Tab-separated table of C-alpha atoms in Angstrom:
chain	number	residue	atom	x	y	z
A	259	UNK	CA	11.443	-5.072	-30.564
A	260	UNK	CA	9.778	-8.251	-29.379
A	261	UNK	CA	13.097	-9.579	-28.138
A	262	UNK	CA	13.985	-6.384	-26.317
A	263	UNK	CA	11.745	-6.852	-23.296
A	264	UNK	CA	12.983	-10.278	-22.173
A	265	UNK	CA	16.650	-9.433	-22.761
A	266	UNK	CA	16.393	-6.214	-20.770
A	267	UNK	CA	14.184	-7.602	-17.994
A	268	UNK	CA	16.822	-7.305	-15.232
A	269	UNK	CA	17.563	-3.694	-16.179
A	270	UNK	CA	13.849	-2.867	-16.266
A	271	UNK	CA	13.459	-4.450	-12.810
A	272	UNK	CA	16.308	-2.267	-11.529
A	273	UNK	CA	14.717	0.874	-12.935
A	274	UNK	CA	11.287	0.096	-11.501
A	275	UNK	CA	12.570	-0.725	-8.016
A	276	UNK	CA	14.805	2.330	-7.847
A	277	UNK	CA	11.984	4.511	-9.198
A	278	UNK	CA	9.575	3.159	-6.571
A	279	UNK	CA	12.030	3.972	-3.782
A	280	UNK	CA	12.721	7.431	-5.216
A	281	UNK	CA	8.985	8.099	-5.475
A	282	UNK	CA	8.463	7.237	-1.796
A	283	UNK	CA	11.380	9.466	-0.775
A	284	UNK	CA	10.178	12.307	-3.018
A	285	UNK	CA	6.640	12.160	-1.639
A	286	UNK	CA	8.031	12.087	1.908
A	287	UNK	CA	9.902	15.344	1.238
A	288	UNK	CA	6.765	16.877	-0.300
A	289	UNK	CA	4.677	16.140	2.795
A	290	UNK	CA	7.351	16.473	5.484
A	291	UNK	CA	6.155	19.903	6.651
A	292	UNK	CA	2.607	18.604	6.991
A	293	UNK	CA	3.855	15.503	8.788
A	294	UNK	CA	5.786	17.594	11.307
A	295	UNK	CA	2.754	19.791	11.954
A	296	UNK	CA	0.004	17.176	11.962
A	297	UNK	CA	1.694	13.959	13.088
A	298	UNK	CA	4.883	14.453	15.081
A	299	UNK	CA	3.434	16.675	17.785
A	300	UNK	CA	0.083	14.888	18.028
A	301	UNK	CA	-0.723	12.542	20.927
A	302	UNK	CA	-0.300	8.844	20.250
A	303	UNK	CA	-3.381	7.338	18.625
A	304	UNK	CA	-4.346	4.579	16.220
A	305	UNK	CA	-4.023	7.003	13.336
A	306	UNK	CA	-0.562	8.177	14.309
A	307	UNK	CA	0.713	4.604	14.670
A	308	UNK	CA	-0.791	3.575	11.328
A	309	UNK	CA	0.699	6.621	9.637
A	310	UNK	CA	4.205	5.938	10.947
A	311	UNK	CA	3.917	2.285	9.943
A	312	UNK	CA	2.653	2.898	6.411
A	313	UNK	CA	5.094	5.738	5.783
A	314	UNK	CA	8.337	4.495	7.294
A	315	UNK	CA	8.134	0.722	6.851
A	316	UNK	CA	8.548	1.334	3.109
A	317	UNK	CA	11.980	2.808	3.839
A	318	UNK	CA	13.027	-0.604	5.167
A	319	UNK	CA	11.962	-3.093	2.510
A	320	UNK	CA	12.162	-1.017	-0.682
A	321	UNK	CA	15.956	-0.527	-0.350
A	322	UNK	CA	16.229	-4.267	0.305
A	323	UNK	CA	14.210	-4.883	-2.867
A	324	UNK	CA	16.590	-2.664	-4.829
A	325	UNK	CA	19.549	-4.630	-3.529
A	326	UNK	CA	17.796	-7.933	-4.194
A	327	UNK	CA	17.363	-7.224	-7.911
A	328	UNK	CA	20.458	-5.115	-8.582
A	329	UNK	CA	23.140	-7.499	-7.280
A	330	UNK	CA	25.627	-8.859	-7.003
A	331	UNK	CA	23.728	-10.890	-4.419
A	332	UNK	CA	25.064	-14.184	-3.033
A	333	UNK	CA	22.824	-16.924	-4.343
A	334	UNK	CA	22.285	-18.215	-0.799
A	335	UNK	CA	20.633	-14.882	0.155
A	336	UNK	CA	18.017	-14.950	-2.598
A	337	UNK	CA	15.464	-17.012	-0.668
A	338	UNK	CA	15.660	-15.069	2.654
A	339	UNK	CA	15.683	-11.683	0.895
A	340	UNK	CA	12.691	-12.647	-1.239
A	341	UNK	CA	10.869	-13.923	1.840
A	342	UNK	CA	11.592	-10.720	3.782
A	343	UNK	CA	10.437	-8.388	1.021
A	344	UNK	CA	7.379	-10.594	0.478
A	345	UNK	CA	6.388	-10.383	4.134
A	346	UNK	CA	6.902	-6.613	4.173
A	347	UNK	CA	4.876	-6.237	0.986
A	348	UNK	CA	1.915	-8.123	2.439
A	349	UNK	CA	2.085	-6.252	5.750
A	350	UNK	CA	2.392	-2.923	3.944
A	351	UNK	CA	-0.704	-3.590	1.858
A	352	UNK	CA	-2.618	-4.684	4.967
A	353	UNK	CA	-1.661	-1.514	6.847
A	354	UNK	CA	-2.724	0.646	3.890
A	355	UNK	CA	-6.029	-1.208	3.660
A	356	UNK	CA	-6.589	-0.846	7.417
A	357	UNK	CA	-6.240	2.929	7.029
A	358	UNK	CA	-8.610	2.996	4.064
A	359	UNK	CA	-11.197	0.798	5.775
A	360	UNK	CA	-11.113	2.735	9.056
A	361	UNK	CA	-11.683	6.009	7.231
A	362	UNK	CA	-14.613	4.658	5.222
A	363	UNK	CA	-16.007	2.948	8.327
A	364	UNK	CA	-15.994	6.282	10.167
A	365	UNK	CA	-17.608	8.027	7.202
A	366	UNK	CA	-20.381	5.418	7.300
A	367	UNK	CA	-21.070	6.186	10.959
A	368	UNK	CA	-19.364	3.097	12.403
A	369	UNK	CA	-22.662	1.250	12.139
A	370	UNK	CA	-23.062	-2.497	12.403
A	371	UNK	CA	-23.991	-2.634	8.754
A	372	UNK	CA	-20.788	-0.818	7.804
A	373	UNK	CA	-18.792	-3.100	10.088
A	374	UNK	CA	-20.132	-6.208	8.380
A	375	UNK	CA	-19.882	-4.715	4.894
A	376	UNK	CA	-16.210	-3.873	5.341
A	377	UNK	CA	-14.976	-6.678	7.587
A	378	UNK	CA	-16.048	-9.583	5.369
A	379	UNK	CA	-14.106	-8.521	2.229
A	380	UNK	CA	-11.172	-7.475	4.434
A	381	UNK	CA	-11.001	-10.974	5.901
A	382	UNK	CA	-11.232	-12.449	2.411
A	383	UNK	CA	-8.286	-10.292	1.289
A	384	UNK	CA	-6.188	-11.340	4.278
A	385	UNK	CA	-7.008	-15.035	3.786
A	386	UNK	CA	-6.370	-15.121	0.041
A	387	UNK	CA	-3.138	-13.148	0.296
A	388	UNK	CA	-1.833	-15.504	2.963
A	389	UNK	CA	-2.649	-18.460	0.688
A	390	UNK	CA	-1.024	-16.745	-2.312
A	391	UNK	CA	2.037	-15.879	-0.218
A	392	UNK	CA	2.477	-19.456	0.955
A	393	UNK	CA	1.915	-20.744	-2.574
A	394	UNK	CA	4.496	-18.391	-4.057
A	395	UNK	CA	7.147	-18.697	-1.333
A	396	UNK	CA	6.775	-22.390	-0.516
A	397	UNK	CA	9.451	-23.526	-2.961
A	398	UNK	CA	10.715	-20.694	-5.179
A	399	UNK	CA	13.298	-21.575	-7.816
A	400	UNK	CA	15.982	-18.997	-8.529
A	401	UNK	CA	18.102	-18.678	-11.637
A	402	UNK	CA	21.810	-18.881	-10.962
A	403	UNK	CA	23.749	-17.159	-13.716
A	404	UNK	CA	27.438	-16.601	-12.931
A	405	UNK	CA	27.798	-14.566	-16.092
A	406	UNK	CA	25.629	-11.697	-14.895
A	407	UNK	CA	25.829	-9.285	-11.962
A	408	UNK	CA	22.070	-9.077	-11.690
A	409	UNK	CA	20.553	-10.157	-8.377
A	410	UNK	CA	17.947	-12.791	-7.633
A	411	UNK	CA	15.720	-13.911	-10.491
A	412	UNK	CA	12.813	-16.283	-10.024
A	413	UNK	CA	12.434	-19.027	-12.606
A	414	UNK	CA	9.222	-19.337	-14.586
A	415	UNK	CA	6.376	-20.967	-12.662
A	416	UNK	CA	3.455	-22.515	-14.469
A	417	UNK	CA	1.211	-21.976	-11.417
A	418	UNK	CA	2.020	-18.280	-11.015
A	419	UNK	CA	-1.273	-17.189	-12.601
A	420	UNK	CA	-3.283	-18.761	-9.781
A	421	UNK	CA	-1.146	-16.981	-7.181
A	422	UNK	CA	-1.583	-13.656	-8.980
A	423	UNK	CA	-5.360	-14.030	-9.110
A	424	UNK	CA	-5.504	-15.017	-5.445
A	425	UNK	CA	-3.396	-12.009	-4.544
A	426	UNK	CA	-5.073	-9.317	-6.614
A	427	UNK	CA	-8.734	-10.155	-7.317
A	428	UNK	CA	-10.040	-9.883	-3.705
A	429	UNK	CA	-7.869	-6.793	-3.143
A	430	UNK	CA	-9.227	-5.099	-6.253
A	431	UNK	CA	-12.760	-6.022	-5.183
A	432	UNK	CA	-12.254	-4.444	-1.759
A	433	UNK	CA	-10.642	-1.309	-3.171
A	434	UNK	CA	-13.420	-0.946	-5.752
A	435	UNK	CA	-16.013	-1.128	-2.971
A	436	UNK	CA	-14.132	1.535	-0.983
A	437	UNK	CA	-13.996	3.689	-4.115
A	438	UNK	CA	-17.767	3.427	-4.555
A	439	UNK	CA	-18.408	4.263	-0.892
A	440	UNK	CA	-16.226	7.378	-1.145
A	441	UNK	CA	-17.567	8.468	-4.542
A	442	UNK	CA	-18.873	11.780	-3.179
A	443	UNK	CA	-16.032	12.581	-0.806
A	444	UNK	CA	-12.798	14.522	-1.224
A	445	UNK	CA	-10.815	11.313	-0.703
A	446	UNK	CA	-12.280	9.552	-3.754
A	447	UNK	CA	-9.197	10.365	-5.843
A	448	UNK	CA	-6.888	8.492	-3.444
A	449	UNK	CA	-9.070	5.391	-3.556
A	450	UNK	CA	-9.256	5.653	-7.342
A	451	UNK	CA	-5.471	5.532	-7.632
A	452	UNK	CA	-5.212	2.691	-5.103
A	453	UNK	CA	-7.674	0.637	-7.106
A	454	UNK	CA	-6.051	1.592	-10.398
A	455	UNK	CA	-2.567	0.625	-9.194
A	456	UNK	CA	-3.747	-2.826	-8.120
A	457	UNK	CA	-5.633	-3.374	-11.376
A	458	UNK	CA	-2.644	-2.313	-13.484
A	459	UNK	CA	-0.321	-4.613	-11.545
A	460	UNK	CA	-2.649	-7.592	-11.997
A	461	UNK	CA	-2.966	-6.961	-15.742
A	462	UNK	CA	0.810	-6.743	-16.085
A	463	UNK	CA	1.310	-9.923	-14.065
A	464	UNK	CA	-1.207	-11.904	-16.095
A	465	UNK	CA	0.126	-10.551	-19.377
A	466	UNK	CA	3.832	-10.994	-18.750
A	467	UNK	CA	3.973	-13.914	-16.305
A	468	UNK	CA	6.759	-14.401	-13.809
A	469	UNK	CA	9.215	-12.414	-15.955
A	470	UNK	CA	7.880	-9.303	-14.236
A	471	UNK	CA	7.216	-10.630	-10.743
A	472	UNK	CA	9.999	-8.404	-9.411
A	473	UNK	CA	8.295	-5.280	-10.743
A	474	UNK	CA	4.926	-5.774	-9.086
A	475	UNK	CA	5.658	-5.683	-5.335
A	476	UNK	CA	7.702	-2.476	-5.423
A	477	UNK	CA	5.118	-0.538	-7.440
A	478	UNK	CA	2.273	-1.828	-5.310
A	479	UNK	CA	4.194	-1.205	-2.103
A	480	UNK	CA	5.117	2.365	-3.017
A	481	UNK	CA	1.628	3.345	-4.196
A	482	UNK	CA	-0.090	1.984	-1.084
A	483	UNK	CA	2.431	3.594	1.264
A	484	UNK	CA	2.124	7.013	-0.390
A	485	UNK	CA	-1.643	7.090	-0.878
A	486	UNK	CA	-2.600	5.728	2.558
A	487	UNK	CA	-0.254	8.232	4.231
A	488	UNK	CA	-1.832	11.054	2.246
A	489	UNK	CA	-5.333	9.896	3.226
A	490	UNK	CA	-4.411	10.268	6.894
A	491	UNK	CA	-2.733	13.625	6.317
A	492	UNK	CA	-5.859	14.904	4.575
A	493	UNK	CA	-7.986	13.727	7.483
A	494	UNK	CA	-5.716	15.552	9.909
A	495	UNK	CA	-6.037	18.668	7.753
A	496	UNK	CA	-9.806	18.317	7.995
A	497	UNK	CA	-9.593	18.060	11.765
A	498	UNK	CA	-7.549	21.247	12.011
A	499	UNK	CA	-9.873	23.101	9.658
A	500	UNK	CA	-13.008	22.050	11.529
A	501	UNK	CA	-11.479	22.886	14.911
A	502	UNK	CA	-11.245	26.507	13.863
A	503	UNK	CA	-14.718	26.820	12.366
A	504	UNK	CA	-16.978	24.342	14.158
A	505	UNK	CA	-17.730	24.449	17.843
A	506	UNK	CA	-18.566	20.759	17.655
A	507	UNK	CA	-14.959	19.847	16.957
A	508	UNK	CA	-13.302	22.709	18.799
A	509	UNK	CA	-12.822	20.708	21.962
A	510	UNK	CA	-12.020	17.432	20.269
A	511	UNK	CA	-8.661	15.938	21.280
A	512	UNK	CA	-5.898	15.979	18.688
A	513	UNK	CA	-6.244	13.032	16.367
A	514	UNK	CA	-10.014	12.735	16.758
A	515	UNK	CA	-11.929	13.629	13.630
A	516	UNK	CA	-15.627	14.287	13.308
A	517	UNK	CA	-17.125	13.177	9.996
A	518	UNK	CA	-20.113	15.191	8.849
A	519	UNK	CA	-23.133	14.463	6.740
A	520	UNK	CA	-22.534	15.821	3.255
A	521	UNK	CA	-26.118	17.080	2.899
A	522	UNK	CA	-27.012	18.755	6.184
A	523	UNK	CA	-23.630	19.068	7.922
A	524	UNK	CA	-24.711	17.104	10.987
A	525	UNK	CA	-22.071	15.099	12.772
A	526	UNK	CA	-22.080	11.412	11.917
A	527	UNK	CA	-19.343	9.980	14.063
A	528	UNK	CA	-15.955	10.620	15.532
A	529	UNK	CA	-13.000	8.371	15.002
A	530	UNK	CA	-9.621	8.505	16.686
A	531	UNK	CA	-7.238	8.938	13.748
């Protein structure tokens, strides 16, 4: 059994990438009625733009990822395809984190303290992921095997562990902080799964090395796209519910959500999502 995993790595990569794409499509169908009701007819706002980006950008790069690992792919296309999916992965994670941070920031009353508490780790995540991206994509080596129809495969890299730690540790730290800040809210479960997905991906990367580099971006990309979109949909549901029962939010424009104090129900802050 020990020899099964390496020999079947390309097939496992195919399964994981296809499964990630199917999961995004399946979740889109599950929430399409809500999206039509809560997003499509709403005025343009920061929340609507972020939702469309986090939801539909995944439909661009995940199919490319499937093609990149399923082959046959011309060897000359491996580098540009890997670069494209890498850029889309990083941007997708940033968009998902922007949604998560904005929601928590609004829950905290948009105070200066909350701004500083959230902006510093966010900047650290952006900086470290840029460094990890440059480190990983600066000079990737691909395996050329004419005897297989499998797509692009990255050769083993002795420095991959450093890139993995740079990529995941600050992200997991930020997502853990967001999880703690939302511990008493209805959205805690979404943040729990975001944090858990990142932690699982890092453990797999450190345990298996570059043999499973192809698996990580698609799983991470799909989970962040789905969960961040659902966070915004839940917020829109909250807006619609409050507009029918609270005079404070009755006249609020579509897309503006009032967050309330969990203990006394007083309004904390409004945020245009």
